[in-house]
Tab-separated table of C-alpha atoms and ligand atoms in Angstrom:
chain	number	residue	atom	x	y	z
A	30	UNK	CA	18.570	-8.211	-21.175
A	31	UNK	CA	15.679	-5.803	-21.312
A	32	UNK	CA	13.406	-4.913	-18.559
A	33	UNK	CA	9.593	-5.168	-19.266
A	34	UNK	CA	6.667	-3.207	-17.954
A	35	UNK	CA	5.494	-5.177	-15.032
A	36	UNK	CA	1.816	-4.201	-13.603
A	37	UNK	CA	2.078	-6.849	-10.752
A	38	UNK	CA	-0.254	-5.926	-7.802
A	39	UNK	CA	2.661	-6.938	-5.384
A	40	UNK	CA	5.218	-7.652	-5.000
A	41	UNK	CA	5.636	-5.070	-7.742
A	42	UNK	CA	7.854	-3.136	-9.924
A	43	UNK	CA	10.534	-1.041	-8.321
A	44	UNK	CA	12.456	1.870	-9.900
A	45	UNK	CA	15.185	0.542	-12.286
A	46	UNK	CA	17.693	3.153	-10.632
A	47	UNK	CA	17.198	1.647	-7.344
A	48	UNK	CA	17.781	-1.778	-8.573
A	49	UNK	CA	21.005	-0.861	-10.302
A	50	UNK	CA	22.155	0.920	-7.276
A	51	UNK	CA	21.535	-2.133	-5.099
A	52	UNK	CA	23.202	-4.184	-7.794
A	53	UNK	CA	26.453	-1.972	-7.723
A	54	UNK	CA	26.760	-2.097	-4.006
A	55	UNK	CA	25.840	-5.661	-3.618
A	56	UNK	CA	29.163	-7.007	-2.726
A	57	UNK	CA	30.658	-3.862	-1.316
A	58	UNK	CA	28.669	-1.450	0.351
A	59	UNK	CA	29.970	2.041	1.214
A	60	UNK	CA	33.600	0.921	0.688
A	61	UNK	CA	33.154	-1.641	3.578
A	62	UNK	CA	34.184	-4.642	1.398
A	63	UNK	CA	30.712	-6.272	2.601
A	64	UNK	CA	27.219	-6.313	1.743
A	65	UNK	CA	24.969	-4.267	3.641
A	66	UNK	CA	23.076	-7.600	4.531
A	67	UNK	CA	26.112	-9.060	6.058
A	68	UNK	CA	26.789	-6.440	8.730
A	69	UNK	CA	25.381	-6.080	12.230
A	70	UNK	CA	22.194	-4.131	12.730
A	71	UNK	CA	23.787	-2.738	15.806
A	72	UNK	CA	26.881	-1.405	14.199
A	73	UNK	CA	27.516	2.244	13.579
A	74	UNK	CA	27.385	1.560	9.678
A	75	UNK	CA	23.878	0.059	9.728
A	76	UNK	CA	22.726	2.811	11.975
A	77	UNK	CA	23.253	5.401	9.399
A	78	UNK	CA	20.721	3.198	7.002
A	79	UNK	CA	18.103	3.051	9.879
A	80	UNK	CA	18.577	6.999	10.796
A	81	UNK	CA	18.261	8.074	7.263
A	82	UNK	CA	15.259	5.789	6.271
A	83	UNK	CA	13.394	7.106	9.230
A	84	UNK	CA	14.377	10.810	8.447
A	85	UNK	CA	13.370	10.363	4.665
A	86	UNK	CA	10.179	8.965	5.476
A	87	UNK	CA	9.403	11.371	7.982
A	88	UNK	CA	10.392	14.320	5.513
A	89	UNK	CA	8.401	12.821	2.454
A	90	UNK	CA	5.192	12.176	4.525
A	91	UNK	CA	5.616	15.253	6.783
A	92	UNK	CA	5.110	13.040	9.798
A	93	UNK	CA	4.567	15.148	13.072
A	94	UNK	CA	6.992	14.669	16.011
A	95	UNK	CA	4.314	12.909	18.090
A	96	UNK	CA	4.370	9.900	15.971
A	97	UNK	CA	6.656	6.943	15.979
A	98	UNK	CA	7.646	5.027	12.928
A	99	UNK	CA	8.222	1.338	13.317
A	100	UNK	CA	9.673	-1.129	10.830
A	101	UNK	CA	8.199	-4.373	11.572
A	102	UNK	CA	7.713	-7.906	10.141
A	103	UNK	CA	4.556	-10.078	9.684
A	104	UNK	CA	3.146	-7.704	6.765
A	105	UNK	CA	0.180	-5.729	6.864
A	106	UNK	CA	-1.855	-9.127	7.688
A	107	UNK	CA	0.330	-9.336	10.949
A	108	UNK	CA	-1.017	-5.682	11.798
A	109	UNK	CA	-4.610	-7.022	11.198
A	110	UNK	CA	-4.072	-8.874	14.562
A	111	UNK	CA	-1.376	-6.374	16.157
A	112	UNK	CA	-3.716	-3.277	16.049
A	113	UNK	CA	-6.442	-4.597	18.229
A	114	UNK	CA	-3.843	-6.243	20.544
A	115	UNK	CA	-2.411	-2.878	20.986
A	116	UNK	CA	-5.072	-0.366	21.208
A	117	UNK	CA	-8.066	-1.979	22.413
A	118	UNK	CA	-6.962	-0.810	25.818
A	119	UNK	CA	-9.620	-2.445	27.826
A	120	UNK	CA	-12.504	-1.540	25.294
A	121	UNK	CA	-14.438	-4.369	23.757
A	122	UNK	CA	-15.595	-3.087	20.349
A	123	UNK	CA	-13.834	-1.529	17.368
A	124	UNK	CA	-15.378	-0.368	14.168
A	125	UNK	CA	-14.454	-1.583	10.755
A	126	UNK	CA	-15.388	-0.376	7.274
A	127	UNK	CA	-15.864	-3.026	4.639
A	128	UNK	CA	-14.915	-1.889	1.351
A	129	UNK	CA	-13.213	-4.846	-0.287
A	130	UNK	CA	-11.072	-7.878	0.143
A	131	UNK	CA	-8.702	-6.296	2.413
A	132	UNK	CA	-10.992	-4.588	4.765
A	133	UNK	CA	-12.732	-8.076	5.123
A	134	UNK	CA	-9.515	-9.856	6.106
A	135	UNK	CA	-8.816	-7.175	8.619
A	136	UNK	CA	-12.143	-7.327	10.369
A	137	UNK	CA	-12.187	-11.154	10.301
A	138	UNK	CA	-8.700	-11.065	12.092
A	139	UNK	CA	-9.913	-8.385	14.637
A	140	UNK	CA	-12.757	-10.467	15.448
A	141	UNK	CA	-10.339	-12.904	17.397
A	142	UNK	CA	-9.731	-10.047	19.753
A	143	UNK	CA	-13.075	-7.891	19.997
A	144	UNK	CA	-16.473	-7.297	18.778
A	145	UNK	CA	-16.101	-5.906	15.272
A	146	UNK	CA	-18.935	-3.436	14.205
A	147	UNK	CA	-19.022	-3.256	10.563
A	148	UNK	CA	-20.115	0.391	10.534
A	149	UNK	CA	-20.163	0.667	6.624
A	150	UNK	CA	-20.316	-2.130	4.071
A	151	UNK	CA	-20.133	-2.128	0.329
A	152	UNK	CA	-20.179	-5.771	-0.201
A	153	UNK	CA	-23.726	-5.870	-1.873
A	154	UNK	CA	-22.269	-3.706	-4.631
A	155	UNK	CA	-19.604	-6.274	-5.172
A	156	UNK	CA	-17.119	-3.590	-3.518
A	157	UNK	CA	-17.446	-1.236	-6.193
A	158	UNK	CA	-18.160	2.004	-4.145
A	159	UNK	CA	-17.647	3.374	-0.669
A	160	UNK	CA	-20.792	4.165	1.326
A	161	UNK	CA	-21.553	7.816	1.939
A	162	UNK	CA	-20.178	8.879	5.383
A	163	UNK	CA	-23.533	10.168	6.399
A	164	UNK	CA	-24.638	6.456	6.450
A	165	UNK	CA	-21.951	4.961	8.486
A	166	UNK	CA	-23.109	3.626	11.708
A	167	UNK	CA	-20.002	4.511	13.815
A	168	UNK	CA	-20.126	3.609	17.556
A	169	UNK	CA	-18.641	6.004	19.900
A	170	UNK	CA	-17.678	3.411	22.480
A	171	UNK	CA	-15.510	1.645	19.875
A	172	UNK	CA	-11.968	1.871	20.549
A	173	UNK	CA	-11.050	2.919	16.854
A	174	UNK	CA	-12.203	3.008	13.602
A	175	UNK	CA	-10.247	1.062	11.045
A	176	UNK	CA	-10.591	1.392	7.058
A	177	UNK	CA	-8.661	0.473	4.006
A	178	UNK	CA	-7.400	3.510	2.068
A	179	UNK	CA	-7.059	1.705	-1.249
A	180	UNK	CA	-8.626	-1.687	-2.057
A	181	UNK	CA	-5.852	-3.484	-4.084
A	182	UNK	CA	-8.028	-6.096	-5.381
A	183	UNK	CA	-11.216	-4.128	-5.942
A	184	UNK	CA	-9.724	-0.927	-7.349
A	185	UNK	CA	-11.576	1.233	-4.799
A	186	UNK	CA	-9.657	4.224	-3.253
A	187	UNK	CA	-10.849	6.863	-0.636
A	188	UNK	CA	-10.526	10.423	-2.013
A	189	UNK	CA	-10.539	12.152	1.476
A	190	UNK	CA	-10.174	11.323	5.019
A	191	UNK	CA	-13.313	10.189	6.957
A	192	UNK	CA	-13.689	11.959	10.268
A	193	UNK	CA	-15.939	11.044	13.132
A	194	UNK	CA	-15.350	12.932	16.222
A	195	UNK	CA	-12.487	11.877	18.415
A	196	UNK	CA	-12.591	8.189	17.573
A	197	UNK	CA	-8.856	7.077	16.608
A	198	UNK	CA	-8.539	6.431	12.950
A	199	UNK	CA	-6.518	3.375	11.801
A	200	UNK	CA	-5.824	2.922	8.158
A	201	UNK	CA	-4.223	0.377	5.880
A	202	UNK	CA	-2.471	2.307	3.343
A	203	UNK	CA	-0.543	-0.936	1.934
A	204	UNK	CA	-1.259	-0.221	-1.583
A	205	UNK	CA	-1.246	3.523	-1.741
A	206	UNK	CA	1.056	4.901	0.805
A	207	UNK	CA	3.547	7.453	-0.738
A	208	UNK	CA	1.378	7.971	-3.737
A	209	UNK	CA	-0.169	11.341	-2.647
A	210	UNK	CA	0.263	13.841	0.219
A	211	UNK	CA	-1.812	12.867	3.317
A	212	UNK	CA	-2.203	14.814	6.647
A	213	UNK	CA	-0.771	12.188	8.883
A	214	UNK	CA	-2.065	14.277	12.017
A	215	UNK	CA	-5.521	12.974	11.280
A	216	UNK	CA	-4.560	9.271	11.973
A	217	UNK	CA	-3.951	7.224	15.045
A	218	UNK	CA	-2.162	4.528	13.230
A	219	UNK	CA	-1.201	4.175	9.342
A	220	UNK	CA	0.326	1.044	8.453
A	221	UNK	CA	1.589	-0.519	5.096
A	222	UNK	CA	3.320	-3.528	3.857
A	223	UNK	CA	6.277	-2.402	1.612
A	224	UNK	CA	6.007	-4.557	-1.504
A	225	UNK	CA	3.211	-2.444	-3.100
A	226	UNK	CA	4.775	0.897	-3.129
A	227	UNK	CA	8.007	1.131	-1.138
A	228	UNK	CA	10.258	-1.806	-1.602
A	229	UNK	CA	10.486	-5.571	-1.637
A	230	UNK	CA	8.134	-7.680	0.523
A	231	UNK	CA	9.464	-8.192	4.277
A	232	UNK	CA	9.111	-4.989	6.127
A	233	UNK	CA	5.798	-3.267	7.324
A	234	UNK	CA	5.765	0.324	8.280
A	235	UNK	CA	3.614	1.340	11.154
A	236	UNK	CA	3.196	5.147	11.689
A	237	UNK	CA	1.705	5.510	15.177
A	238	UNK	CA	0.714	8.350	17.340
A	239	UNK	CA	2.318	8.367	20.842
A	240	UNK	CA	-0.886	8.170	22.782
A	241	UNK	CA	-1.695	4.757	21.011
A	242	UNK	CA	1.517	3.132	22.412
A	243	UNK	CA	1.804	1.440	25.672
A	244	UNK	CA	-1.471	-0.249	26.443
A	245	UNK	CA	-0.959	-3.511	24.571
A	246	UNK	CA	-2.460	-6.656	25.966
A	247	UNK	CA	-0.182	-8.320	28.569
A	248	UNK	CA	0.193	-11.679	26.523
A	249	UNK	CA	1.089	-9.974	23.159
A	250	UNK	CA	4.102	-11.202	21.422
A	251	UNK	CA	6.992	-8.786	22.277
A	252	UNK	CA	7.902	-8.195	18.673
A	253	UNK	CA	4.387	-6.812	18.094
A	254	UNK	CA	4.057	-4.663	21.103
A	255	UNK	CA	4.426	-1.027	19.625
A	256	UNK	CA	5.838	0.066	23.085
A	257	UNK	CA	8.500	-2.417	23.115
A	258	UNK	CA	9.483	-1.646	19.333
A	259	UNK	CA	9.241	2.107	19.804
A	260	UNK	CA	11.676	1.892	22.821
A	261	UNK	CA	14.064	-0.324	20.785
A	262	UNK	CA	14.014	1.545	17.461
A	263	UNK	CA	12.244	-1.492	15.969
A	264	UNK	CA	15.287	-3.484	16.846
A	265	UNK	CA	13.941	-5.686	19.682
A	266	UNK	CA	15.216	-8.534	17.433
A	267	UNK	CA	17.153	-8.818	14.284
A	268	UNK	CA	15.265	-6.438	11.780
A	269	UNK	CA	15.031	-7.119	8.033
A	270	UNK	CA	18.085	-5.074	7.355
A	271	UNK	CA	18.421	-5.560	3.486
A	272	UNK	CA	14.816	-4.622	3.364
A	273	UNK	CA	15.369	-1.320	5.263
A	274	UNK	CA	18.262	-0.720	3.033
A	275	UNK	CA	16.005	-1.123	-0.112
A	276	UNK	CA	13.182	0.916	1.018
A	277	UNK	CA	15.749	3.455	2.007
A	278	UNK	CA	17.017	3.637	-1.386
A	279	UNK	CA	13.229	3.985	-2.634
A	280	UNK	CA	12.904	6.968	-0.351
A	281	UNK	CA	15.994	8.552	-1.953
A	282	UNK	CA	14.628	7.901	-5.166
A	283	UNK	CA	11.340	9.686	-4.304
A	284	UNK	CA	13.159	12.792	-2.849
A	285	UNK	CA	15.131	12.790	-6.267
A	286	UNK	CA	12.145	12.682	-8.352
A	287	UNK	CA	10.482	15.625	-6.599
A	288	UNK	CA	8.949	14.258	-3.722
A	289	UNK	CA	5.289	13.202	-2.768
A	290	UNK	CA	3.857	16.123	-4.824
A	291	UNK	CA	5.685	14.811	-7.863
A	292	UNK	CA	4.551	11.237	-7.282
A	293	UNK	CA	1.065	12.472	-6.849
A	294	UNK	CA	1.020	14.495	-9.995
A	295	UNK	CA	2.567	11.863	-12.091
A	296	UNK	CA	0.155	9.168	-10.630
A	297	UNK	CA	-2.912	11.219	-11.346
A	298	UNK	CA	-1.782	11.735	-15.036
A	299	UNK	CA	-1.241	7.886	-15.414
A	300	UNK	CA	-4.579	6.966	-13.960
A	301	UNK	CA	-6.527	9.610	-15.852
A	302	UNK	CA	-5.139	8.268	-18.983
A	303	UNK	CA	-5.797	4.645	-18.496
A	304	UNK	CA	-9.314	5.423	-17.210
A	305	UNK	CA	-9.712	7.696	-20.258
A	306	UNK	CA	-8.809	4.884	-22.584
A	307	UNK	CA	-11.060	2.423	-20.919
A	308	UNK	CA	-14.131	4.957	-20.977
A	309	UNK	CA	-13.637	5.646	-24.710
A	310	UNK	CA	-13.600	1.913	-25.598
A	311	UNK	CA	-16.549	-0.555	-26.228
A	312	UNK	CA	-14.340	-3.568	-25.378
A	313	UNK	CA	-13.036	-2.406	-21.773
A	314	UNK	CA	-15.075	-1.461	-18.863
A	315	UNK	CA	-14.424	-0.584	-15.247
A	316	UNK	CA	-16.990	-1.689	-12.615
A	317	UNK	CA	-15.968	0.895	-10.071
A	318	UNK	CA	-18.100	3.974	-8.907
A	319	UNK	CA	-16.211	6.996	-10.879
A	320	UNK	CA	-16.169	8.919	-7.450
A	321	UNK	CA	-13.977	6.121	-5.819
A	322	UNK	CA	-11.659	4.676	-8.568
A	323	UNK	CA	-8.117	3.854	-7.533
A	324	UNK	CA	-5.146	5.600	-8.980
A	325	UNK	CA	-3.066	2.586	-8.072
A	326	UNK	CA	-4.966	-0.619	-9.127
A	327	UNK	CA	-7.237	-0.320	-12.124
A	328	UNK	CA	-9.310	-3.372	-13.057
A	329	UNK	CA	-10.887	-3.621	-16.310
A	330	UNK	CA	-13.181	-6.431	-17.830
A	331	UNK	CA	-13.083	-7.353	-21.377
A	332	UNK	CA	-16.703	-7.432	-23.011
A	333	UNK	CA	-16.144	-11.089	-24.078
A	334	UNK	CA	-14.353	-13.083	-21.381
A	335	UNK	CA	-13.325	-15.420	-24.008
A	336	UNK	CA	-10.805	-12.859	-25.217
A	337	UNK	CA	-8.991	-12.869	-21.984
A	338	UNK	CA	-6.637	-15.467	-22.736
A	339	UNK	CA	-5.538	-14.036	-25.947
A	340	UNK	CA	-5.178	-10.320	-24.434
A	341	UNK	CA	-2.916	-11.803	-21.810
A	342	UNK	CA	-0.767	-13.800	-24.217
A	343	UNK	CA	-0.384	-10.913	-26.727
A	344	UNK	CA	0.277	-8.457	-23.934
A	345	UNK	CA	2.872	-10.690	-22.529
A	346	UNK	CA	4.669	-11.022	-26.018
A	347	UNK	CA	4.761	-7.197	-26.093
A	348	UNK	CA	6.668	-6.968	-22.672
A	349	UNK	CA	3.468	-6.017	-20.714
A	350	UNK	CA	3.217	-8.598	-17.572
A	351	UNK	CA	1.033	-9.433	-14.676
A	352	UNK	CA	-2.236	-8.072	-16.016
A	353	UNK	CA	-4.302	-10.870	-15.067
A	354	UNK	CA	-7.110	-9.558	-12.722
A	355	UNK	CA	-7.727	-11.235	-9.339
A	356	UNK	CA	-9.989	-14.281	-9.434
A	357	UNK	CA	-12.597	-12.530	-7.408
A	358	UNK	CA	-12.950	-9.790	-10.018
A	359	UNK	CA	-12.130	-11.361	-13.152
A	360	UNK	CA	-10.776	-9.666	-16.211
A	361	UNK	CA	-7.666	-7.537	-16.114
A	362	UNK	CA	-6.019	-5.396	-13.511
A	363	UNK	CA	-3.141	-2.855	-14.066
A	364	UNK	CA	-1.170	-2.030	-10.962
A	365	UNK	CA	0.440	1.457	-11.601
A	366	UNK	CA	2.370	2.464	-8.576
A	367	UNK	CA	4.908	5.113	-8.103
A	368	UNK	CA	7.473	3.103	-9.919
A	369	UNK	CA	5.472	2.460	-13.092
A	370	UNK	CA	6.785	5.060	-15.546
A	371	UNK	CA	4.078	6.903	-17.816
A	372	UNK	CA	5.811	5.189	-20.672
A	373	UNK	CA	4.497	1.953	-19.254
A	374	UNK	CA	0.999	3.270	-19.282
A	375	UNK	CA	1.386	4.519	-22.654
A	376	UNK	CA	2.515	1.168	-24.019
A	377	UNK	CA	-0.346	-0.649	-22.157
A	378	UNK	CA	-3.045	1.878	-23.593
A	379	UNK	CA	-1.617	1.458	-27.190
A	380	UNK	CA	-1.696	-2.408	-26.889
A	381	UNK	CA	-5.315	-2.059	-25.688
A	382	UNK	CA	-6.311	0.076	-28.577
A	383	UNK	CA	-4.529	-2.209	-31.086
A	384	UNK	CA	-6.058	-5.282	-29.383
A	385	UNK	CA	-9.626	-3.594	-29.719
A	386	UNK	CA	-8.895	-2.806	-33.414
A	387	UNK	CA	-8.080	-6.515	-34.177
A	388	UNK	CA	-10.309	-8.471	-31.797
A	389	UNK	CA	-13.073	-5.986	-30.511
B	22	PLP	C1	-1.199	-6.511	0.011
B	22	PLP	C2	-2.151	-5.972	1.005
B	22	PLP	C3	-2.193	-6.532	2.259
B	22	PLP	C4	-1.666	-7.834	2.774
B	22	PLP	O1	-0.104	-7.391	3.071
B	22	PLP	P1	0.847	-8.553	3.507
B	22	PLP	O2	2.159	-7.759	3.545
B	22	PLP	O3	1.016	-9.616	2.324
B	22	PLP	O4	0.122	-9.044	4.766
B	22	PLP	C5	-3.016	-5.695	3.219
B	22	PLP	N1	-3.756	-4.768	2.837
B	22	PLP	C6	-3.826	-4.121	1.566
B	22	PLP	C7	-4.344	-3.144	1.349
B	22	PLP	C8	-2.859	-4.862	0.541
B	22	PLP	O5	-2.904	-4.439	-0.566
């Protein structure tokens, strides 16, 4: 058996060494004679998994003391609803930036809980850019300002952190968390589903500043109440223990590889190469404003859509999988998260050039 290069947007490729370690420990974890998924989440053994996971994530992202890290279920989509329920705190409005498919889903869900002010919107451009901060209409009365750091479907990524006075900043980092250094102290909440850059689907990371905790709606489900989960170390009910373990292995892998700065450097090199290949070709193009191109999800359109089918077929034969673009954008999309090695990007570029030579 040989592993191929998997460009899936999510769930997505994981470091091979992590999978091998999990395989090795599958039946007998830590000499216990049991799988880590078979033991109590309240036991001393599992506690070590939980504590190391939290410590490693804190170290990797340099998370300040006045933040809690929660490991919840329900995905980033669950958080779309949890966020207003936890932090509106009597206010009636929230600001949302609409820069792509995921922003839009987040704001739609929030509309069930408050008045949503879309303070910046790039839908007229078909989500290929980010409106200039000077043009954002941020309402000072809003409880918070929500944006999506990386639009997984549209391939648009913020290059810095917007700042509008004291309004709490809430950020969906599902598809670029751990891909570059960030200043956590600028945010009220950062959240992310694990299945893009952290591990398998099934656990959601919420990094939440202490002052955002404790004001949830009275009728919120207790598993979604940040205060109750923080008080119980995210074990108000049985957590997704095996996922915690696997995300923990990914954290160890990041540290081994040189931490966040190594990830950032590698991701920049991979993305630069692929964009360069697209730019210098006459067959491929990327629709996104150069200033906001994603380093994680790179859509590209073939000049002749008739070629899409054979491109995907031949790519598949060469061990390059899951390159089909999202139906709303068309063409192709290469997701090149932390775990995609540079060799995978090189192989993709070689294939694209060969395909252009023979079909272009
Ligand atoms: C995948 C994704 C989501 C949805 O995540 P789920 O875990 O499926 O709920 C939300 N936001 C972004 C940016 C994503 O990439």
